[in-house]
Amino acid sequence: MSGGSSPSSRRNSSNSLSRDLDLSSEQGCLSIIVLGASGDLAKKKTFPALYHLFDQGFIQSGEVHIFGYARSNLSDDGLRERISGYLKGAPEEELSEFLQLIKYVSGSYDSGEGFEKLNKTISEYEASSKSESYRRLFYLALPPSVYPSVCKMIRTYCMNPSSHPGWTRVIVEKPFGKDLDSAEELSSQLGELFEEHQLYRIDHYLGKELVQNLLVLRFANRFLPLWNRDNIDNIQIVFREDFGTEGRGGYFDQYGIIRDIIQNHLLQVFCLVAMEKPVSLKPEHIRDEKVKVLQSVNPIKPEEVVLGQYDGYKDDPTVPDESNTPTFASVVLRVHNERWEGVPFILKAGKALNSRKAEVRVQFKDVPGDIFRCKKQGRNEFVIRLQPSEAMYMKVTVKKPGLEMATEQSELDLSYGMRYQNVKIPEAYERLILDTIRGDQQHFVRRDELKAAWQIFTPLLHDIDDGKLKAVPYQPGSRGPKEADELSARVGYVQTHGYVWIPPTLA
């Protein structure tokens, strides 16, 4: 193409930026090993994220090699063909260059033979690189049940050789257990094999652009004096999907919406909304404050929980007829500290609802002395839309244009699609894998943080498992159980009727 630039030149130009941004001065060859390489998570998330890092120059063909490991009987080209199906639209030359970085090794997850073969393949690449430093990153795109055996195999056969400087790091996916005891057992098993600084417990919500913005928003602006019980009435953190379990019923039924979404994704957002200002931006200082706010959460009251299960959920043949697993939950958390005493945090998540979105909704208290008599129109709200149509907007009362002194609710709006039209918003997995390469654990879950999170929800989960709390039915395509709206109203949330936020467009 005349006047254009080649893929390699584009990557080289962006690479100067990537090196300026890199948090680690370590150099040397990098081996990224994806275990469970033939599974859906690896094909849909891990490998596409690695491709985008390659495309932007954050990983280079002369410095990195990618190894897939799974039980499937595949060749290198077989895995490459599977991956390429999830990279539609990538330039052919660039895609080919990326795929050539990938090798495949077949083996089981609980025997040494396959891992010895994997280590030999990695070592051959490292030796050919003539580098002084060897870095090995293992991504476990696997069910948690095999983490202990796989980590033992990595520890025994695949660690970075002591003869060369560098590191070995392991990314593990959620769910990290099903309750406090199982999470602690898993943490102990992995803790016997790796130091905490080698383990990266990934929660992809922490990699989302708007979640990443929460720290900047709170602590780089003069919002902090308003961000407390004196001004804020309640905070909602909401996750809604407009589809059901769709073939995942058997898997989902083992966990339910609280374990699947609320205890991890929404609780991570809660930490960033509610935590105190850290001493610095060092990862450990940020994670210290997240642990503190989790430890300040009061026990959940049964009367401040609503569980739902959509009609038709049990039609899935993999779901037991007597299942009490919630596909919807609304849970009120209360923080016992000076900033948040008396402010309810409503964490709400559900499937088969009437819309798809994830957002934080901070509702301020009523304006005292309402001289415009506009209280009925609704309160000021600060909304952070995490997905889709990423945005931040403030719901404010303004004068309606015209000769009359009439008011209405409108918004002060930062819509990312409008403000950053030519900026690619990275996928969460891209950011988190890059953070792992850099050794930045800020956006990963620390062991004591994981324990504090499970301590909050384990009593509630056991009550659900024991049938002490029942899920009420709700219609697919609805807002969920009416009891959830009643709970929100009871703890102070005032719904604005007649106002709908419409994402701005260029049209």
Short mmCIF file of N, CA and C in Angstrom, two decimals, residues 256-383:
data_model
loop_
_atom_site.label_atom_id
_atom_site.label_comp_id
_atom_site.label_asym_id
_atom_site.label_seq_id
_atom_site.Cartn_x
_atom_site.Cartn_y
_atom_site.Cartn_z
N GLY A 256 -23.70 -19.79 41.34
CA GLY A 256 -24.72 -18.78 41.55
C GLY A 256 -24.18 -17.38 41.33
N ILE A 257 -25.08 -16.42 41.27
CA ILE A 257 -24.73 -15.06 40.89
C ILE A 257 -23.84 -14.36 41.92
N ILE A 258 -23.97 -14.71 43.20
CA ILE A 258 -23.14 -14.05 44.21
C ILE A 258 -21.69 -14.45 44.06
N ARG A 259 -21.43 -15.76 43.94
CA ARG A 259 -20.05 -16.21 43.76
C ARG A 259 -19.52 -15.80 42.39
N ASP A 260 -20.37 -15.81 41.38
CA ASP A 260 -19.93 -15.56 40.01
C ASP A 260 -19.62 -14.09 39.75
N ILE A 261 -20.39 -13.19 40.35
CA ILE A 261 -20.27 -11.77 40.02
C ILE A 261 -20.05 -10.88 41.25
N ILE A 262 -20.87 -11.04 42.28
CA ILE A 262 -20.89 -10.04 43.36
C ILE A 262 -19.67 -10.15 44.26
N GLN A 263 -19.33 -11.36 44.69
CA GLN A 263 -18.24 -11.54 45.67
C GLN A 263 -16.89 -11.13 45.10
N ASN A 264 -16.75 -11.12 43.79
CA ASN A 264 -15.46 -10.75 43.21
C ASN A 264 -15.55 -9.45 42.41
N HIS A 265 -16.23 -9.47 41.26
CA HIS A 265 -16.26 -8.30 40.38
C HIS A 265 -16.80 -7.05 41.11
N LEU A 266 -18.02 -7.16 41.64
CA LEU A 266 -18.65 -5.98 42.23
C LEU A 266 -17.96 -5.57 43.53
N LEU A 267 -17.45 -6.55 44.25
CA LEU A 267 -16.76 -6.22 45.50
C LEU A 267 -15.44 -5.50 45.22
N GLN A 268 -14.78 -5.82 44.12
CA GLN A 268 -13.58 -5.10 43.75
C GLN A 268 -13.90 -3.63 43.43
N VAL A 269 -14.99 -3.41 42.71
CA VAL A 269 -15.41 -2.04 42.42
C VAL A 269 -15.77 -1.32 43.72
N PHE A 270 -16.48 -2.01 44.60
CA PHE A 270 -16.82 -1.46 45.90
C PHE A 270 -15.58 -0.98 46.65
N CYS A 271 -14.52 -1.77 46.63
CA CYS A 271 -13.29 -1.38 47.34
C CYS A 271 -12.76 -0.05 46.82
N LEU A 272 -12.73 0.11 45.50
CA LEU A 272 -12.18 1.33 44.92
C LEU A 272 -13.07 2.54 45.17
N VAL A 273 -14.38 2.31 45.28
CA VAL A 273 -15.31 3.40 45.58
C VAL A 273 -15.22 3.81 47.04
N ALA A 274 -15.01 2.84 47.94
CA ALA A 274 -15.14 3.10 49.37
C ALA A 274 -13.82 3.27 50.11
N MET A 275 -12.70 2.84 49.54
CA MET A 275 -11.43 2.85 50.26
C MET A 275 -10.96 4.28 50.57
N GLU A 276 -10.06 4.38 51.56
CA GLU A 276 -9.44 5.66 51.87
C GLU A 276 -8.27 5.93 50.91
N LYS A 277 -7.81 7.15 50.89
CA LYS A 277 -6.71 7.54 50.03
C LYS A 277 -5.43 6.83 50.45
N PRO A 278 -4.78 6.11 49.52
CA PRO A 278 -3.56 5.40 49.90
C PRO A 278 -2.39 6.36 50.08
N VAL A 279 -1.36 5.89 50.77
CA VAL A 279 -0.16 6.71 51.01
C VAL A 279 0.49 7.09 49.70
N SER A 280 0.50 6.16 48.73
CA SER A 280 1.09 6.41 47.42
C SER A 280 0.41 5.48 46.42
N LEU A 281 0.88 5.52 45.18
CA LEU A 281 0.34 4.64 44.15
C LEU A 281 1.07 3.30 44.10
N LYS A 282 1.93 3.04 45.06
CA LYS A 282 2.57 1.72 45.10
C LYS A 282 1.50 0.64 45.28
N PRO A 283 1.62 -0.47 44.54
CA PRO A 283 0.58 -1.51 44.61
C PRO A 283 0.22 -1.94 46.03
N GLU A 284 1.21 -2.10 46.90
CA GLU A 284 0.90 -2.59 48.24
C GLU A 284 0.14 -1.55 49.06
N HIS A 285 0.42 -0.27 48.85
CA HIS A 285 -0.31 0.77 49.58
C HIS A 285 -1.79 0.79 49.15
N ILE A 286 -2.03 0.61 47.86
CA ILE A 286 -3.41 0.57 47.37
C ILE A 286 -4.12 -0.68 47.90
N ARG A 287 -3.45 -1.81 47.86
CA ARG A 287 -4.09 -3.05 48.33
C ARG A 287 -4.30 -3.03 49.84
N ASP A 288 -3.43 -2.34 50.57
CA ASP A 288 -3.65 -2.19 52.02
C ASP A 288 -4.98 -1.51 52.30
N GLU A 289 -5.29 -0.44 51.55
CA GLU A 289 -6.54 0.30 51.79
C GLU A 289 -7.76 -0.53 51.38
N LYS A 290 -7.62 -1.35 50.35
CA LYS A 290 -8.74 -2.21 49.95
C LYS A 290 -9.05 -3.22 51.05
N VAL A 291 -8.01 -3.78 51.65
CA VAL A 291 -8.23 -4.74 52.74
C VAL A 291 -8.89 -4.05 53.93
N LYS A 292 -8.45 -2.84 54.25
CA LYS A 292 -9.02 -2.13 55.41
C LYS A 292 -10.52 -1.92 55.25
N VAL A 293 -10.95 -1.51 54.05
CA VAL A 293 -12.38 -1.24 53.89
C VAL A 293 -13.18 -2.55 53.92
N LEU A 294 -12.64 -3.63 53.39
CA LEU A 294 -13.32 -4.93 53.48
C LEU A 294 -13.46 -5.37 54.93
N GLN A 295 -12.44 -5.13 55.72
CA GLN A 295 -12.49 -5.52 57.14
C GLN A 295 -13.44 -4.65 57.94
N SER A 296 -13.87 -3.53 57.36
CA SER A 296 -14.81 -2.62 58.05
C SER A 296 -16.27 -2.91 57.72
N VAL A 297 -16.53 -3.89 56.85
CA VAL A 297 -17.91 -4.20 56.46
C VAL A 297 -18.60 -5.01 57.55
N ASN A 298 -19.78 -4.55 57.95
CA ASN A 298 -20.57 -5.27 58.95
C ASN A 298 -21.11 -6.58 58.37
N PRO A 299 -21.45 -7.56 59.22
CA PRO A 299 -22.11 -8.77 58.73
C PRO A 299 -23.39 -8.43 57.96
N ILE A 300 -23.64 -9.14 56.89
CA ILE A 300 -24.82 -8.88 56.05
C ILE A 300 -26.07 -9.32 56.80
N LYS A 301 -27.10 -8.46 56.80
CA LYS A 301 -28.36 -8.80 57.46
C LYS A 301 -29.26 -9.55 56.48
N PRO A 302 -29.85 -10.67 56.89
CA PRO A 302 -30.74 -11.41 55.98
C PRO A 302 -31.88 -10.56 55.42
N GLU A 303 -32.36 -9.61 56.20
CA GLU A 303 -33.47 -8.77 55.72
C GLU A 303 -33.00 -7.76 54.67
N GLU A 304 -31.69 -7.64 54.46
CA GLU A 304 -31.17 -6.74 53.44
C GLU A 304 -30.57 -7.51 52.27
N VAL A 305 -31.21 -8.64 51.99
CA VAL A 305 -30.83 -9.49 50.85
C VAL A 305 -32.09 -9.90 50.10
N VAL A 306 -32.06 -9.79 48.78
CA VAL A 306 -33.13 -10.33 47.94
C VAL A 306 -32.48 -11.25 46.90
N LEU A 307 -33.00 -12.47 46.82
CA LEU A 307 -32.50 -13.45 45.86
C LEU A 307 -33.59 -13.74 44.84
N GLY A 308 -33.21 -13.95 43.60
CA GLY A 308 -34.17 -14.28 42.56
C GLY A 308 -33.65 -15.37 41.64
N GLN A 309 -34.58 -16.04 40.98
CA GLN A 309 -34.23 -17.05 39.97
C GLN A 309 -35.25 -16.90 38.84
N TYR A 310 -34.75 -16.68 37.63
CA TYR A 310 -35.68 -16.40 36.54
C TYR A 310 -36.44 -17.65 36.12
N ASP A 311 -37.69 -17.45 35.74
CA ASP A 311 -38.53 -18.54 35.26
C ASP A 311 -37.91 -19.15 34.00
N GLY A 312 -37.77 -20.46 34.00
CA GLY A 312 -37.16 -21.13 32.87
C GLY A 312 -35.72 -21.57 33.13
N TYR A 313 -35.13 -21.07 34.21
CA TYR A 313 -33.74 -21.45 34.54
C TYR A 313 -33.60 -22.96 34.71
N LYS A 314 -34.59 -23.56 35.38
CA LYS A 314 -34.51 -25.00 35.66
C LYS A 314 -34.96 -25.86 34.48
N ASP A 315 -35.34 -25.23 33.37
CA ASP A 315 -35.64 -26.00 32.16
C ASP A 315 -34.37 -26.59 31.55
N ASP A 316 -33.22 -26.01 31.89
CA ASP A 316 -31.93 -26.55 31.44
C ASP A 316 -31.76 -27.94 32.05
N PRO A 317 -31.56 -28.98 31.23
CA PRO A 317 -31.45 -30.33 31.77
C PRO A 317 -30.26 -30.54 32.70
N THR A 318 -29.27 -29.64 32.65
CA THR A 318 -28.11 -29.78 33.54
C THR A 318 -28.34 -29.14 34.91
N VAL A 319 -29.50 -28.50 35.09
CA VAL A 319 -29.82 -27.83 36.36
C VAL A 319 -30.80 -28.70 37.13
N PRO A 320 -30.51 -29.01 38.41
CA PRO A 320 -31.43 -29.83 39.21
C PRO A 320 -32.81 -29.17 39.35
N ASP A 321 -33.85 -30.00 39.37
CA ASP A 321 -35.22 -29.48 39.48
C ASP A 321 -35.45 -28.71 40.77
N GLU A 322 -34.72 -29.08 41.83
CA GLU A 322 -34.93 -28.44 43.13
C GLU A 322 -33.94 -27.29 43.38
N SER A 323 -33.25 -26.85 42.35
CA SER A 323 -32.20 -25.83 42.53
C SER A 323 -32.73 -24.56 43.18
N ASN A 324 -31.98 -24.06 44.17
CA ASN A 324 -32.26 -22.79 44.82
C ASN A 324 -31.20 -21.75 44.45
N THR A 325 -30.39 -22.06 43.44
CA THR A 325 -29.29 -21.18 43.06
C THR A 325 -29.83 -19.86 42.52
N PRO A 326 -29.40 -18.74 43.09
CA PRO A 326 -29.91 -17.45 42.61
C PRO A 326 -29.26 -17.03 41.30
N THR A 327 -30.07 -16.56 40.37
CA THR A 327 -29.57 -15.93 39.15
C THR A 327 -29.65 -14.41 39.28
N PHE A 328 -30.17 -13.94 40.40
CA PHE A 328 -30.27 -12.52 40.72
C PHE A 328 -30.05 -12.36 42.22
N ALA A 329 -29.34 -11.31 42.59
CA ALA A 329 -29.19 -11.01 44.01
C ALA A 329 -29.00 -9.51 44.19
N SER A 330 -29.61 -8.98 45.23
CA SER A 330 -29.38 -7.61 45.67
C SER A 330 -29.00 -7.68 47.14
N VAL A 331 -27.80 -7.18 47.45
CA VAL A 331 -27.24 -7.31 48.80
C VAL A 331 -26.79 -5.93 49.27
N VAL A 332 -27.16 -5.58 50.50
CA VAL A 332 -26.75 -4.29 51.07
C VAL A 332 -25.54 -4.51 51.97
N LEU A 333 -24.46 -3.78 51.66
CA LEU A 333 -23.28 -3.78 52.53
C LEU A 333 -23.24 -2.47 53.29
N ARG A 334 -22.83 -2.56 54.55
CA ARG A 334 -22.71 -1.37 55.39
C ARG A 334 -21.31 -1.32 55.98
N VAL A 335 -20.67 -0.16 55.82
CA VAL A 335 -19.28 0.00 56.24
C VAL A 335 -19.23 0.75 57.57
N HIS A 336 -18.58 0.13 58.53
CA HIS A 336 -18.52 0.71 59.87
C HIS A 336 -17.22 1.52 60.01
N ASN A 337 -17.26 2.73 59.47
CA ASN A 337 -16.14 3.65 59.69
C ASN A 337 -16.64 5.08 59.62
N GLU A 338 -15.75 6.03 59.84
CA GLU A 338 -16.15 7.44 59.95
C GLU A 338 -16.72 7.98 58.65
N ARG A 339 -16.18 7.54 57.52
CA ARG A 339 -16.62 8.08 56.23
C ARG A 339 -18.00 7.57 55.83
N TRP A 340 -18.29 6.29 56.09
CA TRP A 340 -19.45 5.66 55.45
C TRP A 340 -20.54 5.19 56.41
N GLU A 341 -20.40 5.45 57.69
CA GLU A 341 -21.43 5.00 58.65
C GLU A 341 -22.82 5.49 58.21
N GLY A 342 -23.75 4.55 58.03
CA GLY A 342 -25.12 4.91 57.67
C GLY A 342 -25.40 4.96 56.19
N VAL A 343 -24.37 4.81 55.33
CA VAL A 343 -24.56 4.85 53.87
C VAL A 343 -24.65 3.42 53.34
N PRO A 344 -25.81 3.01 52.81
CA PRO A 344 -25.91 1.65 52.26
C PRO A 344 -25.24 1.54 50.89
N PHE A 345 -24.47 0.48 50.71
CA PHE A 345 -23.92 0.12 49.40
C PHE A 345 -24.76 -1.05 48.88
N ILE A 346 -25.48 -0.81 47.81
CA ILE A 346 -26.37 -1.83 47.25
C ILE A 346 -25.66 -2.50 46.08
N LEU A 347 -25.27 -3.75 46.26
CA LEU A 347 -24.61 -4.52 45.21
C LEU A 347 -25.66 -5.41 44.57
N LYS A 348 -25.85 -5.24 43.28
CA LYS A 348 -26.96 -5.91 42.61
C LYS A 348 -26.47 -6.53 41.31
N ALA A 349 -26.81 -7.78 41.07
CA ALA A 349 -26.41 -8.46 39.83
C ALA A 349 -27.49 -9.45 39.43
N GLY A 350 -27.69 -9.60 38.13
CA GLY A 350 -28.72 -10.54 37.68
C GLY A 350 -28.58 -10.90 36.22
N LYS A 351 -29.13 -12.05 35.88
CA LYS A 351 -29.19 -12.54 34.51
C LYS A 351 -30.62 -12.50 34.01
N ALA A 352 -30.77 -12.52 32.68
CA ALA A 352 -32.09 -12.52 32.03
C ALA A 352 -32.93 -11.33 32.45
N LEU A 353 -32.30 -10.16 32.49
CA LEU A 353 -33.00 -8.93 32.85
C LEU A 353 -33.34 -8.13 31.60
N ASN A 354 -33.85 -6.91 31.79
CA ASN A 354 -34.34 -6.13 30.64
C ASN A 354 -33.27 -5.26 29.98
N SER A 355 -32.05 -5.32 30.48
CA SER A 355 -30.98 -4.55 29.87
C SER A 355 -29.64 -5.16 30.23
N ARG A 356 -28.62 -4.72 29.50
CA ARG A 356 -27.25 -5.17 29.78
C ARG A 356 -26.41 -3.95 30.13
N LYS A 357 -25.88 -3.92 31.34
CA LYS A 357 -25.02 -2.82 31.73
C LYS A 357 -24.34 -3.14 33.06
N ALA A 358 -23.25 -2.41 33.30
CA ALA A 358 -22.59 -2.45 34.61
C ALA A 358 -22.25 -1.01 34.95
N GLU A 359 -22.61 -0.58 36.15
CA GLU A 359 -22.39 0.82 36.50
C GLU A 359 -22.32 1.01 38.00
N VAL A 360 -21.73 2.14 38.38
CA VAL A 360 -21.74 2.61 39.77
C VAL A 360 -22.63 3.84 39.80
N ARG A 361 -23.55 3.88 40.74
CA ARG A 361 -24.50 5.00 40.82
C ARG A 361 -24.43 5.59 42.23
N VAL A 362 -23.82 6.77 42.33
CA VAL A 362 -23.67 7.46 43.61
C VAL A 362 -24.80 8.48 43.73
N GLN A 363 -25.70 8.25 44.66
CA GLN A 363 -26.86 9.14 44.82
C GLN A 363 -26.65 10.06 46.01
N PHE A 364 -26.69 11.36 45.73
CA PHE A 364 -26.47 12.36 46.78
C PHE A 364 -27.77 12.63 47.55
N LYS A 365 -27.63 13.23 48.68
CA LYS A 365 -28.79 13.56 49.51
C LYS A 365 -29.59 14.70 48.87
N ASP A 366 -30.82 14.86 49.32
CA ASP A 366 -31.68 15.93 48.81
C ASP A 366 -31.07 17.29 49.12
N VAL A 367 -31.31 18.25 48.21
CA VAL A 367 -30.87 19.63 48.45
C VAL A 367 -31.73 20.24 49.54
N PRO A 368 -31.14 20.74 50.61
CA PRO A 368 -31.97 21.36 51.66
C PRO A 368 -32.53 22.70 51.20
N GLY A 369 -33.74 23.01 51.65
CA GLY A 369 -34.38 24.26 51.27
C GLY A 369 -34.67 24.31 49.78
N ASP A 370 -35.52 23.42 49.31
CA ASP A 370 -35.79 23.24 47.88
C ASP A 370 -36.67 24.38 47.36
N ILE A 371 -36.07 25.54 47.05
CA ILE A 371 -36.85 26.71 46.65
C ILE A 371 -37.47 26.54 45.26
N PHE A 372 -36.95 25.63 44.44
CA PHE A 372 -37.51 25.41 43.10
C PHE A 372 -38.58 24.31 43.10
N ARG A 373 -38.80 23.69 44.25
CA ARG A 373 -39.78 22.62 44.38
C ARG A 373 -39.57 21.55 43.29
N CYS A 374 -38.31 21.16 43.13
CA CYS A 374 -38.00 20.17 42.09
C CYS A 374 -37.55 18.84 42.69
N LYS A 375 -37.76 18.66 43.98
CA LYS A 375 -37.31 17.45 44.64
C LYS A 375 -37.90 16.20 44.01
N LYS A 376 -39.15 16.29 43.56
CA LYS A 376 -39.82 15.11 43.00
C LYS A 376 -39.17 14.65 41.70
N GLN A 377 -38.39 15.55 41.06
CA GLN A 377 -37.76 15.15 39.79
C GLN A 377 -36.57 14.22 40.00
N GLY A 378 -36.06 14.15 41.20
CA GLY A 378 -34.97 13.23 41.48
C GLY A 378 -33.76 13.92 42.07
N ARG A 379 -32.88 13.12 42.59
CA ARG A 379 -31.67 13.62 43.24
C ARG A 379 -30.52 13.75 42.26
N ASN A 380 -29.50 14.48 42.68
CA ASN A 380 -28.24 14.46 41.94
C ASN A 380 -27.63 13.06 42.04
N GLU A 381 -27.14 12.57 40.92
CA GLU A 381 -26.46 11.27 40.90
C GLU A 381 -25.20 11.38 40.06
N PHE A 382 -24.16 10.75 40.53
CA PHE A 382 -22.94 10.63 39.74
C PHE A 382 -22.87 9.18 39.29
N VAL A 383 -22.86 8.97 37.98
CA VAL A 383 -22.95 7.62 37.42
C VAL A 383 -21.67 7.30 36.64
#
